[in-house]
PDB file of C-alpha atoms and ligand atoms in Angstrom:
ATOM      1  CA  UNK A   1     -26.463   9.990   5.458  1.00  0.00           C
ATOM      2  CA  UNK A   2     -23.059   9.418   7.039  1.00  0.00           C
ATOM      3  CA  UNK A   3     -21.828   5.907   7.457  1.00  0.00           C
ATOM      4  CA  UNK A   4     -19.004   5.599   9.860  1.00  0.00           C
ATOM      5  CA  UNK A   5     -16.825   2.856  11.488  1.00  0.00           C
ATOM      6  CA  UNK A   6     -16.017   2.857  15.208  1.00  0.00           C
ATOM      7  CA  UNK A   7     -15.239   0.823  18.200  1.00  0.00           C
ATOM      8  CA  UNK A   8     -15.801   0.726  22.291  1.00  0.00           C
ATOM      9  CA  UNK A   9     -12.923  -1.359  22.592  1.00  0.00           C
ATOM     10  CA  UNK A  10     -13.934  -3.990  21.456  1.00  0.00           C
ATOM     11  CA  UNK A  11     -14.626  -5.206  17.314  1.00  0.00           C
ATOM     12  CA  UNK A  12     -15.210  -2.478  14.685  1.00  0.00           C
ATOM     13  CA  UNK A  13     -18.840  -1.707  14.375  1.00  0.00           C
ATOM     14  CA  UNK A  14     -20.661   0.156  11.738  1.00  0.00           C
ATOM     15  CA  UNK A  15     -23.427   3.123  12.716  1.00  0.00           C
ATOM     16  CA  UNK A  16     -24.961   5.447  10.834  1.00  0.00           C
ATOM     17  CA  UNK A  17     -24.028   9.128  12.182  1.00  0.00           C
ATOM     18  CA  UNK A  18     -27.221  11.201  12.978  1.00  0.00           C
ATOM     19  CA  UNK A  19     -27.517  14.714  14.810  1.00  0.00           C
ATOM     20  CA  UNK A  20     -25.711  18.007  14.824  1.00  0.00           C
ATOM     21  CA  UNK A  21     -22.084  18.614  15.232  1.00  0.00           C
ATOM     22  CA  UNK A  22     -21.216  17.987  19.273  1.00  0.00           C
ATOM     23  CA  UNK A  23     -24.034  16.098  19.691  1.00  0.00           C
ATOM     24  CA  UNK A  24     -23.999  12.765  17.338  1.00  0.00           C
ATOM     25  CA  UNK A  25     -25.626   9.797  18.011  1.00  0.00           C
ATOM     26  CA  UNK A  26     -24.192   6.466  16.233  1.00  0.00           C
ATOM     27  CA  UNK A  27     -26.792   4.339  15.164  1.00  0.00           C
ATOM     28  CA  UNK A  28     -25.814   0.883  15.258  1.00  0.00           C
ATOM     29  CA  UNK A  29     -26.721  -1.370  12.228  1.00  0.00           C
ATOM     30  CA  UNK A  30     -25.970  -4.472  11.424  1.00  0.00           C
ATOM     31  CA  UNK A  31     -22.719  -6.021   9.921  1.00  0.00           C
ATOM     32  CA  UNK A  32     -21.023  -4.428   7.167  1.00  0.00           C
ATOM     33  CA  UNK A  33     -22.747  -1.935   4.820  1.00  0.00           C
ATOM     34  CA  UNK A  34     -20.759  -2.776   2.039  1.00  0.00           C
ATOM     35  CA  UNK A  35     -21.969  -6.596   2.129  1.00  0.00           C
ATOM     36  CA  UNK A  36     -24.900  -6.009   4.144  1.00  0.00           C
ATOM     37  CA  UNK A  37     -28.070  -3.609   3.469  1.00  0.00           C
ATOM     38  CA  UNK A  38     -28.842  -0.747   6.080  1.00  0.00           C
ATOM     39  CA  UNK A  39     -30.833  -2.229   8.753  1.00  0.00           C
ATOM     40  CA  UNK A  40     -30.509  -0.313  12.489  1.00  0.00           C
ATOM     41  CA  UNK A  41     -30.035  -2.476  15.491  1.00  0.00           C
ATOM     42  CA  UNK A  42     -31.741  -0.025  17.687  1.00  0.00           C
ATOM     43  CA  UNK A  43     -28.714   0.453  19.505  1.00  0.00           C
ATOM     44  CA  UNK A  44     -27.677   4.045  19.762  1.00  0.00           C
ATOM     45  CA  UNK A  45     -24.270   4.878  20.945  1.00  0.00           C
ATOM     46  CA  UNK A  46     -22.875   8.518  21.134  1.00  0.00           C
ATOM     47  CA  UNK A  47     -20.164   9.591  19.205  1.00  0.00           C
ATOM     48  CA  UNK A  48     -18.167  10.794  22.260  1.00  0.00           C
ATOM     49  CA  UNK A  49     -18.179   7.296  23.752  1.00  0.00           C
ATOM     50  CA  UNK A  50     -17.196   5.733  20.321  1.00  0.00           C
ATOM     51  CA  UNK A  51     -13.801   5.835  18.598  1.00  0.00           C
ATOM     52  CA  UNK A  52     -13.904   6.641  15.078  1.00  0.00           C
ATOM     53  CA  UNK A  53     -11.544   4.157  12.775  1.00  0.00           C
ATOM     54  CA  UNK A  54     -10.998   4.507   9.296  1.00  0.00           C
ATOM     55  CA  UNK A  55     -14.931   4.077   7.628  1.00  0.00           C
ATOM     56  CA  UNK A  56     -13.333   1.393   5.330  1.00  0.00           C
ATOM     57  CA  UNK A  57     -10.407  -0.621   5.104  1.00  0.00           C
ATOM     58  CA  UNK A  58      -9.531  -1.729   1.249  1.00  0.00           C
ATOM     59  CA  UNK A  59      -9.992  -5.373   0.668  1.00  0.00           C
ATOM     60  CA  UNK A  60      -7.643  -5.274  -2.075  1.00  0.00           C
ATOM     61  CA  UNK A  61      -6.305  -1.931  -2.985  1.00  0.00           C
ATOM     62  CA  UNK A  62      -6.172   2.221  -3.145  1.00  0.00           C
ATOM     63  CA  UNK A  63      -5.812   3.620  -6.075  1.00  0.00           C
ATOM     64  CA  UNK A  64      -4.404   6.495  -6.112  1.00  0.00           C
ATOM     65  CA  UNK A  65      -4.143   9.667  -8.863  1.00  0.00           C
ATOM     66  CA  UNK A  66      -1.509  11.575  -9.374  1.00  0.00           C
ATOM     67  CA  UNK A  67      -1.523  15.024 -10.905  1.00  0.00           C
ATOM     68  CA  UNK A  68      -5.302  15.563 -11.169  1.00  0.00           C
ATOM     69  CA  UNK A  69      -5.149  19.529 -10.887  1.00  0.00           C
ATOM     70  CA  UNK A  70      -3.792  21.228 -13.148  1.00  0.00           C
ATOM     71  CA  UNK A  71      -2.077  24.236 -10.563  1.00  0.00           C
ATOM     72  CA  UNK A  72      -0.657  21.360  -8.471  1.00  0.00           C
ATOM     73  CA  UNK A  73       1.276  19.513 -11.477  1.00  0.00           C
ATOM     74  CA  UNK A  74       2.158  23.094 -11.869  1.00  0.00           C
ATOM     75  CA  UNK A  75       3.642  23.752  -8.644  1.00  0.00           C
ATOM     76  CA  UNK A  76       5.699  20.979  -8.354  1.00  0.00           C
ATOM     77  CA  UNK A  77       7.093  21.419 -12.360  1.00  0.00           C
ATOM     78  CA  UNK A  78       4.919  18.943 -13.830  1.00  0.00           C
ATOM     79  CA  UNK A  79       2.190  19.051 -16.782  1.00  0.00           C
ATOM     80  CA  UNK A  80      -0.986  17.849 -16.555  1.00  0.00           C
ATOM     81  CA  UNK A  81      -1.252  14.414 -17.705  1.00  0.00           C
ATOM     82  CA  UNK A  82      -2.927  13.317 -20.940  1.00  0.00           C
ATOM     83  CA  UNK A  83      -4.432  10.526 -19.384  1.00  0.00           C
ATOM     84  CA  UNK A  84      -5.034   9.645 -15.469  1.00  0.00           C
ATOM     85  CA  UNK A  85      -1.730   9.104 -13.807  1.00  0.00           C
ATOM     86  CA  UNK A  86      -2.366   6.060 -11.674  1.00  0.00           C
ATOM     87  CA  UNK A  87      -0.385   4.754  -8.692  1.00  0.00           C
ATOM     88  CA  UNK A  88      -1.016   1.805  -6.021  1.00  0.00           C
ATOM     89  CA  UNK A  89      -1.159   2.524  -2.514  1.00  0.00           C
ATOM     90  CA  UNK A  90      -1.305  -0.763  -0.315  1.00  0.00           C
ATOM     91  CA  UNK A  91      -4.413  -1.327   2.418  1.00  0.00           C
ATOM     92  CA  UNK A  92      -1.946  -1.580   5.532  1.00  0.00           C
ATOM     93  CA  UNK A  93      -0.974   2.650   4.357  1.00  0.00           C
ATOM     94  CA  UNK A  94      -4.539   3.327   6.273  1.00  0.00           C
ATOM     95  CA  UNK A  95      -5.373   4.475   9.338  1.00  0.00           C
ATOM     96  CA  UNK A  96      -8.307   6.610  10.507  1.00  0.00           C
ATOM     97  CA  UNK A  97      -9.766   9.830  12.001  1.00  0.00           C
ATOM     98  CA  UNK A  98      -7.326  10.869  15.086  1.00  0.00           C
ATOM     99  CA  UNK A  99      -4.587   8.291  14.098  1.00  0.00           C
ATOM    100  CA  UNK A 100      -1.046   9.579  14.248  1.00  0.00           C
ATOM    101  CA  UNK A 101       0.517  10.145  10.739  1.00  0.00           C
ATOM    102  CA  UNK A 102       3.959   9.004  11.530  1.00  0.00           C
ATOM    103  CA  UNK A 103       6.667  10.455   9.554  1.00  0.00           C
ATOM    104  CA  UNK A 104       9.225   7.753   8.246  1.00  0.00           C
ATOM    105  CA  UNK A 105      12.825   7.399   9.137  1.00  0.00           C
ATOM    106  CA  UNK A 106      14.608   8.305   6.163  1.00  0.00           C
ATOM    107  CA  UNK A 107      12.745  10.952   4.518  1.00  0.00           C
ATOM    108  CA  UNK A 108      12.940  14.649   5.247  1.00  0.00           C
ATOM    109  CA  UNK A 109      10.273  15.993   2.905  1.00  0.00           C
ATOM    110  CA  UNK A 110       6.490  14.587   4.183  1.00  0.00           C
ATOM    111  CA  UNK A 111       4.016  16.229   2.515  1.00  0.00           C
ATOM    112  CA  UNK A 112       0.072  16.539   3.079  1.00  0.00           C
ATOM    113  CA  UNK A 113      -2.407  16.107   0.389  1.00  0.00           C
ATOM    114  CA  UNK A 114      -5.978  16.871   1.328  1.00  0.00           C
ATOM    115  CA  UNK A 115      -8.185  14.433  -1.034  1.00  0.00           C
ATOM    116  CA  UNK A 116     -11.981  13.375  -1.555  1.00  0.00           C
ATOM    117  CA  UNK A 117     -11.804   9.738  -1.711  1.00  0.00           C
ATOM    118  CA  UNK A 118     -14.434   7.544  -3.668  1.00  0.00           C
ATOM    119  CA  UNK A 119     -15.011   4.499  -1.526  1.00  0.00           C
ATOM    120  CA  UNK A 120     -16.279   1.805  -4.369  1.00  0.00           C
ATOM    121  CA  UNK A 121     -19.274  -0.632  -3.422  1.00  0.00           C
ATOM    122  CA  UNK A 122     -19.475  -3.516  -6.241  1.00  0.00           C
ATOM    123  CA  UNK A 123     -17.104  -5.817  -8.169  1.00  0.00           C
ATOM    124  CA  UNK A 124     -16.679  -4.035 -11.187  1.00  0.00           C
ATOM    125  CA  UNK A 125     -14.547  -3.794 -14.226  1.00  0.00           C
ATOM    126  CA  UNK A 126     -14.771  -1.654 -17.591  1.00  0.00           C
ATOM    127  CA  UNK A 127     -17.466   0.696 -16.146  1.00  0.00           C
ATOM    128  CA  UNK A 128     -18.677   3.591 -18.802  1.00  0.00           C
ATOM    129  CA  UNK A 129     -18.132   6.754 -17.361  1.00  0.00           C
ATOM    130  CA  UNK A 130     -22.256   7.313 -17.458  1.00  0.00           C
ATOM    131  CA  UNK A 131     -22.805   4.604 -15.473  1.00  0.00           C
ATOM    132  CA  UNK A 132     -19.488   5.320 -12.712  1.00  0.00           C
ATOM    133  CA  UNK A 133     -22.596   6.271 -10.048  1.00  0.00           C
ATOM    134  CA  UNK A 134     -24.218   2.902  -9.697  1.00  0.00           C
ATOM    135  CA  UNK A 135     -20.486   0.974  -8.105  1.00  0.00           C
ATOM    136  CA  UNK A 136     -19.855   3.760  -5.754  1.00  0.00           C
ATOM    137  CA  UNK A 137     -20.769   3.589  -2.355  1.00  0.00           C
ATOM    138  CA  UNK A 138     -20.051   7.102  -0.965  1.00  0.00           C
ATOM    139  CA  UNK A 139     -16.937   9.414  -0.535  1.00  0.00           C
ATOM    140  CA  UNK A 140     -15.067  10.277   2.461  1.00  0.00           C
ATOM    141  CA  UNK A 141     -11.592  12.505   2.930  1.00  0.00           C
ATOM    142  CA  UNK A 142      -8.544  11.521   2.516  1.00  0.00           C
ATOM    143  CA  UNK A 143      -5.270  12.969   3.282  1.00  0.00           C
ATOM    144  CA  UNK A 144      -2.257  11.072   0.538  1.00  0.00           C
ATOM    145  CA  UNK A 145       0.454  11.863   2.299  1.00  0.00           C
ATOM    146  CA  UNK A 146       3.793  11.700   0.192  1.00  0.00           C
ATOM    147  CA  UNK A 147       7.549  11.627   0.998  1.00  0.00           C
ATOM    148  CA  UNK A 148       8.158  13.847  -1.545  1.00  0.00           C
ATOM    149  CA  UNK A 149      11.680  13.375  -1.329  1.00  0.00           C
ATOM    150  CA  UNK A 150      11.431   9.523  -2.074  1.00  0.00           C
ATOM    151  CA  UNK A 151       9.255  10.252  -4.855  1.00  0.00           C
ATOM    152  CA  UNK A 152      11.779  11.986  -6.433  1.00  0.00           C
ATOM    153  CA  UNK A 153      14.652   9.496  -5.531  1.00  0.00           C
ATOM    154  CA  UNK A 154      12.498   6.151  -6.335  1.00  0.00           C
ATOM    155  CA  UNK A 155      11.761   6.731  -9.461  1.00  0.00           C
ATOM    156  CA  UNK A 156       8.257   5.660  -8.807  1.00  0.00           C
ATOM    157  CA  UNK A 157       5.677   6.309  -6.134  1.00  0.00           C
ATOM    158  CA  UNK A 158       5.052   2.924  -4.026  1.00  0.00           C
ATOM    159  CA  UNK A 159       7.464   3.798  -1.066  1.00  0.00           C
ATOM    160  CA  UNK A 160       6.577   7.642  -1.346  1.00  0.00           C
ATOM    161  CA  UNK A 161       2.573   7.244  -0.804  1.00  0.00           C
ATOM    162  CA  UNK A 162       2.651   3.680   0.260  1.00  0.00           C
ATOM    163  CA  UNK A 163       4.462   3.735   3.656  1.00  0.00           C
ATOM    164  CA  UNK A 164       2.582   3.099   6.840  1.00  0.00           C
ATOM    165  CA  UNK A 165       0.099   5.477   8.291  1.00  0.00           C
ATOM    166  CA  UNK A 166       0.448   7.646   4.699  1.00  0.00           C
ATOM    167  CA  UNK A 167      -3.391   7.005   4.249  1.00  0.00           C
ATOM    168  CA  UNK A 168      -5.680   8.635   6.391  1.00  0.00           C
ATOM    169  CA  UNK A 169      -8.721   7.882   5.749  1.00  0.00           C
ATOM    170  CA  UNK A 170     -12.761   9.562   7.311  1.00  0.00           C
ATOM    171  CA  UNK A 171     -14.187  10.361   9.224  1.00  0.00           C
ATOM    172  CA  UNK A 172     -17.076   8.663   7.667  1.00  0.00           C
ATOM    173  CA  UNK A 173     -18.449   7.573   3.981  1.00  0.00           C
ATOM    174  CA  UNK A 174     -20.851  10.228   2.996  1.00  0.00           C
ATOM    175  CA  UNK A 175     -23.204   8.023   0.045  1.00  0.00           C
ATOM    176  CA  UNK A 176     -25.132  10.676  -2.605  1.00  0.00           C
ATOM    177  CA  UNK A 177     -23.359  13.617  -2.889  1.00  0.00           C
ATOM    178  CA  UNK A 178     -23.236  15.433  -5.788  1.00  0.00           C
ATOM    179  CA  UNK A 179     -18.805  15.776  -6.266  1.00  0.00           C
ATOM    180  CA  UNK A 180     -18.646  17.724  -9.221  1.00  0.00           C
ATOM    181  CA  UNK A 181     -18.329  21.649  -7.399  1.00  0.00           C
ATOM    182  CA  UNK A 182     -16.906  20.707  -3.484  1.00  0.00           C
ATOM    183  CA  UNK A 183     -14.432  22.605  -1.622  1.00  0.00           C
ATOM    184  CA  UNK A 184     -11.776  20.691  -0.429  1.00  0.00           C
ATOM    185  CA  UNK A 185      -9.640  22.148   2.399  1.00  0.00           C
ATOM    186  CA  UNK A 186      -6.193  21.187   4.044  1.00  0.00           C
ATOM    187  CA  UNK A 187      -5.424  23.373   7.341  1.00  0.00           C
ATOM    188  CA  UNK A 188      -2.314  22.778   9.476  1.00  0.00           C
ATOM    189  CA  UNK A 189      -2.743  23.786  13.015  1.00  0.00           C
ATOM    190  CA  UNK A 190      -5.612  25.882  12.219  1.00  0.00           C
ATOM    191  CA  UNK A 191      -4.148  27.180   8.866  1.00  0.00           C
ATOM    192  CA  UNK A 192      -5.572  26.948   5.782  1.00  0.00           C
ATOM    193  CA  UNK A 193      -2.854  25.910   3.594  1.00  0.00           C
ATOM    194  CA  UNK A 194      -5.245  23.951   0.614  1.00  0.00           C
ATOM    195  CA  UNK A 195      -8.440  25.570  -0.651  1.00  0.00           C
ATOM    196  CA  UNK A 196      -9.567  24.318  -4.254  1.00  0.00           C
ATOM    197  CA  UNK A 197     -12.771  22.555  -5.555  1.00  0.00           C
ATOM    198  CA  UNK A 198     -13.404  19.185  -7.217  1.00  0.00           C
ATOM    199  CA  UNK A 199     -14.382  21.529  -9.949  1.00  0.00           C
ATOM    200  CA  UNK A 200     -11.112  22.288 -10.934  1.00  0.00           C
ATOM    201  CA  UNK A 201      -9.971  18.151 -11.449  1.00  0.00           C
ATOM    202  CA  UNK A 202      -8.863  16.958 -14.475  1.00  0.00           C
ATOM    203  CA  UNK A 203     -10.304  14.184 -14.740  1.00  0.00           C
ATOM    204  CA  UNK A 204     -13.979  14.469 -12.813  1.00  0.00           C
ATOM    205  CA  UNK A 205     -14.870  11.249 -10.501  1.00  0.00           C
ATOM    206  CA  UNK A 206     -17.036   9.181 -13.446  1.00  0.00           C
ATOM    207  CA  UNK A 207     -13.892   9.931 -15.502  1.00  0.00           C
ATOM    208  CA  UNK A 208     -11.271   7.833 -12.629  1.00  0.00           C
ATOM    209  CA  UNK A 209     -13.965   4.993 -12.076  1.00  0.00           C
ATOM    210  CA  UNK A 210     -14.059   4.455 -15.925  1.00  0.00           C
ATOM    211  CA  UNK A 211     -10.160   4.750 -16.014  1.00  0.00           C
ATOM    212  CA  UNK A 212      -9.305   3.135 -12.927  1.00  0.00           C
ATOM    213  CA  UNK A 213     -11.702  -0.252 -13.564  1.00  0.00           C
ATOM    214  CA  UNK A 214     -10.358  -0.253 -17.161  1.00  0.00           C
ATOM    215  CA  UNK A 215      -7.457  -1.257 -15.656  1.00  0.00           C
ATOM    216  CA  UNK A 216      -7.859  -2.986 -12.533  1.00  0.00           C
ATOM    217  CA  UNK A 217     -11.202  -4.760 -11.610  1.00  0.00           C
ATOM    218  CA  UNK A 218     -12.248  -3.137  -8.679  1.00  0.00           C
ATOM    219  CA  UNK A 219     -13.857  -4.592  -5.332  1.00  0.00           C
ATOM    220  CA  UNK A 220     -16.156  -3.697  -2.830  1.00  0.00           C
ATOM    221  CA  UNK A 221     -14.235  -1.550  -0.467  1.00  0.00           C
ATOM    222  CA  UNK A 222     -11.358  -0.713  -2.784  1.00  0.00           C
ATOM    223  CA  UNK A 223     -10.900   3.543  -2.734  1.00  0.00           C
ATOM    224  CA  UNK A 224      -9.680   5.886  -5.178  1.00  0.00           C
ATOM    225  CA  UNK A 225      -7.955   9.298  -4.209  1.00  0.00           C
ATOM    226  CA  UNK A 226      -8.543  11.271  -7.041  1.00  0.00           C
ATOM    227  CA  UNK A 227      -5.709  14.140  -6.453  1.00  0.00           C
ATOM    228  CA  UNK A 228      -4.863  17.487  -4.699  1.00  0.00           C
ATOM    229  CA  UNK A 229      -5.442  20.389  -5.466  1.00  0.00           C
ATOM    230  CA  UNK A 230      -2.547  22.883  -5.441  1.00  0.00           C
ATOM    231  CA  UNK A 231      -0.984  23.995  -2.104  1.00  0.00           C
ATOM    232  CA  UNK A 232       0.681  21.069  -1.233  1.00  0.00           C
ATOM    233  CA  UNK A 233       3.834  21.409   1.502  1.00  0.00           C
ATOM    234  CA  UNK A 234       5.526  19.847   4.835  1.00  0.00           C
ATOM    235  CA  UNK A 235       4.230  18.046   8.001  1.00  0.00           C
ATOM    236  CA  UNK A 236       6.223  18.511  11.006  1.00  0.00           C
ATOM    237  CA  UNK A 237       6.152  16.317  14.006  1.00  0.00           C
ATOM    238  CA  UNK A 238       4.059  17.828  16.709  1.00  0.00           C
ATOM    239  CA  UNK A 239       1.599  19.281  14.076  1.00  0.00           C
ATOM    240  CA  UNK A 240      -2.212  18.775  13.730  1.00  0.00           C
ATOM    241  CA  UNK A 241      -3.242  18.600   9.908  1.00  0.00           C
ATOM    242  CA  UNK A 242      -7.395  18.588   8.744  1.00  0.00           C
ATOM    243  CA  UNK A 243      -8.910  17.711   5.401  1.00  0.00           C
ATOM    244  CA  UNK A 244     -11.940  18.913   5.153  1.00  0.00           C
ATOM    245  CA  UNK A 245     -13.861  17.943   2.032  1.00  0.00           C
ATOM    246  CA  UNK A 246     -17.229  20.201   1.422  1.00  0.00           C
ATOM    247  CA  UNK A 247     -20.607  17.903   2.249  1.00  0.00           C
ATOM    248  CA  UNK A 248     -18.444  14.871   3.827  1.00  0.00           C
ATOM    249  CA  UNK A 249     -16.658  16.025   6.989  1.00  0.00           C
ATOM    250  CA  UNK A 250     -13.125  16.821   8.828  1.00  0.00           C
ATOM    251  CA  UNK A 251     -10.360  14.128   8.674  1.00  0.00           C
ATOM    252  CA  UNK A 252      -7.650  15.144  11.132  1.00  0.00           C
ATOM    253  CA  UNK A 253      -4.503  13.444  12.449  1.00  0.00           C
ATOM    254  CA  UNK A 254      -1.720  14.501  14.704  1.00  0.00           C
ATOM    255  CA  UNK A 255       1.676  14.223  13.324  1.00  0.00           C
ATOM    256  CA  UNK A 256       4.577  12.019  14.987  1.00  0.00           C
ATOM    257  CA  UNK A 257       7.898  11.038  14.433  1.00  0.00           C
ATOM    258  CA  UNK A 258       8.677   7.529  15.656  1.00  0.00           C
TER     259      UNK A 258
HETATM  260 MG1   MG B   1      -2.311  12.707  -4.091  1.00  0.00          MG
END
């Protein structure tokens, strides 16, 4: 099942994604899957007439984790934390599938980082890693897209990963997938310049939901980018970068400089 958000032109709308690649059909359901259950309209809209936006936008917050394989920490002189490194990204950093990344004034280092995102469905707080499952509501792609150089500089991360546009986000919430072995690909212009598996995280997904809603409680619609693999390196304006994460889909977004 994919769930995805789109518009018309006029409000968002929710459908769930049915039929072969170049040949989707949205169907339509009602309200908002994350407060609502799955119930079709009947209304079928194709994908080609439909805009895809961002398949959720965080209530209250992205959570972000830094340093979550072991040959990226590696590659940019770090070691592998001994616990998960987490960092706030705000809701307004999102945009969705086709939406310009735009690279901020200022900074001269942007960096991609291709991502499976867990998109969380309940109010939760202190959940044991054996029961992480049961509060998420699918996973989508995510690209965290870092100012490396004002990483550096700052000191700490909120500028860096938190500026507009620096969350991509789709194209659409894939729910029951198995996460633990999927390949997750970055490709610039057609080049592959990521290629690593989930296998190879740190910390696996049930270990972040228990970590993350240890520390924050979490709420329907909040997402957690659980870290790149290695690869990692610069966006230039004019430039087309895709995350592709294995089971879920293609995010891609052109790259501008304002
Ligand atoms: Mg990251």
């Amino acid at each position: 099942m994919r769930i995805a958000r789109f518009t018309t032109g006029e409000d968002p709308r929710f459908g769930l994604v049915e039929g072969e690649a170049g040949e989707e059909v949205l169907h339509v359901v009602v309200g908002d899957p994350l407060y609502a259950p799955l119930q079709p309209t009947g209304e079928r809209v194709p994908l080609a007439d439909a805009r895809l936006l961002a398949p959720v936008i965080p209530r209250s917050k992205v959570v972000g984790i830094g340093r979550n394989y072991a040959e990226h920490a590696e590659e940019l002189g770090n070691d592998v934390p001994q616990r998960p490194l987490v960092f706030l990204t705000p809701n307004t950093a999102v945009v969705g599938p086709g939406d310009p990344v735009v690279l901020p004034e200022g900074s001269q280092e942007v960096h991609y980082e291709g991502e499976l995102a867990v998109v969380i469905g309940r109010v939760c707080k202190d959940v044991p890693r054996e029961r992480a499952r049961e509060v998420v509501l699918g996973y989508t792609c995510a690209n965290d897209v870092t100012a490396r150089d004002w990483q550096r500089s700052d000191g700490q991360w909120a500028r860096a990963k938190g500026f507009d546009t620096s969350c991509p986000l789709g194209p659409w919430i894939v729910p029951d997938l198995d996460v633990a072995d999927l390949r997750v690909t970055t490709r610039l212009d057609g080049r592959t310049v990521q290629d690593g598996t989930t296998a190879d995280m740190v910390f696996d997904v049930p270990d972040l939901v228990a970590a993350v809603s240890a520390a924050f409680t979490l709420l329907p619609g909040d997402v957690i980018l659980t870290g790149t693999p290695a690869g990692v390196g610069p966006l230039a304006e004019g430039q087309r970068v895709e995350v592709e994460v294995e089971g879920v889909g293609v995010l891609a977004n052109p790259v501008v400089r304002r």
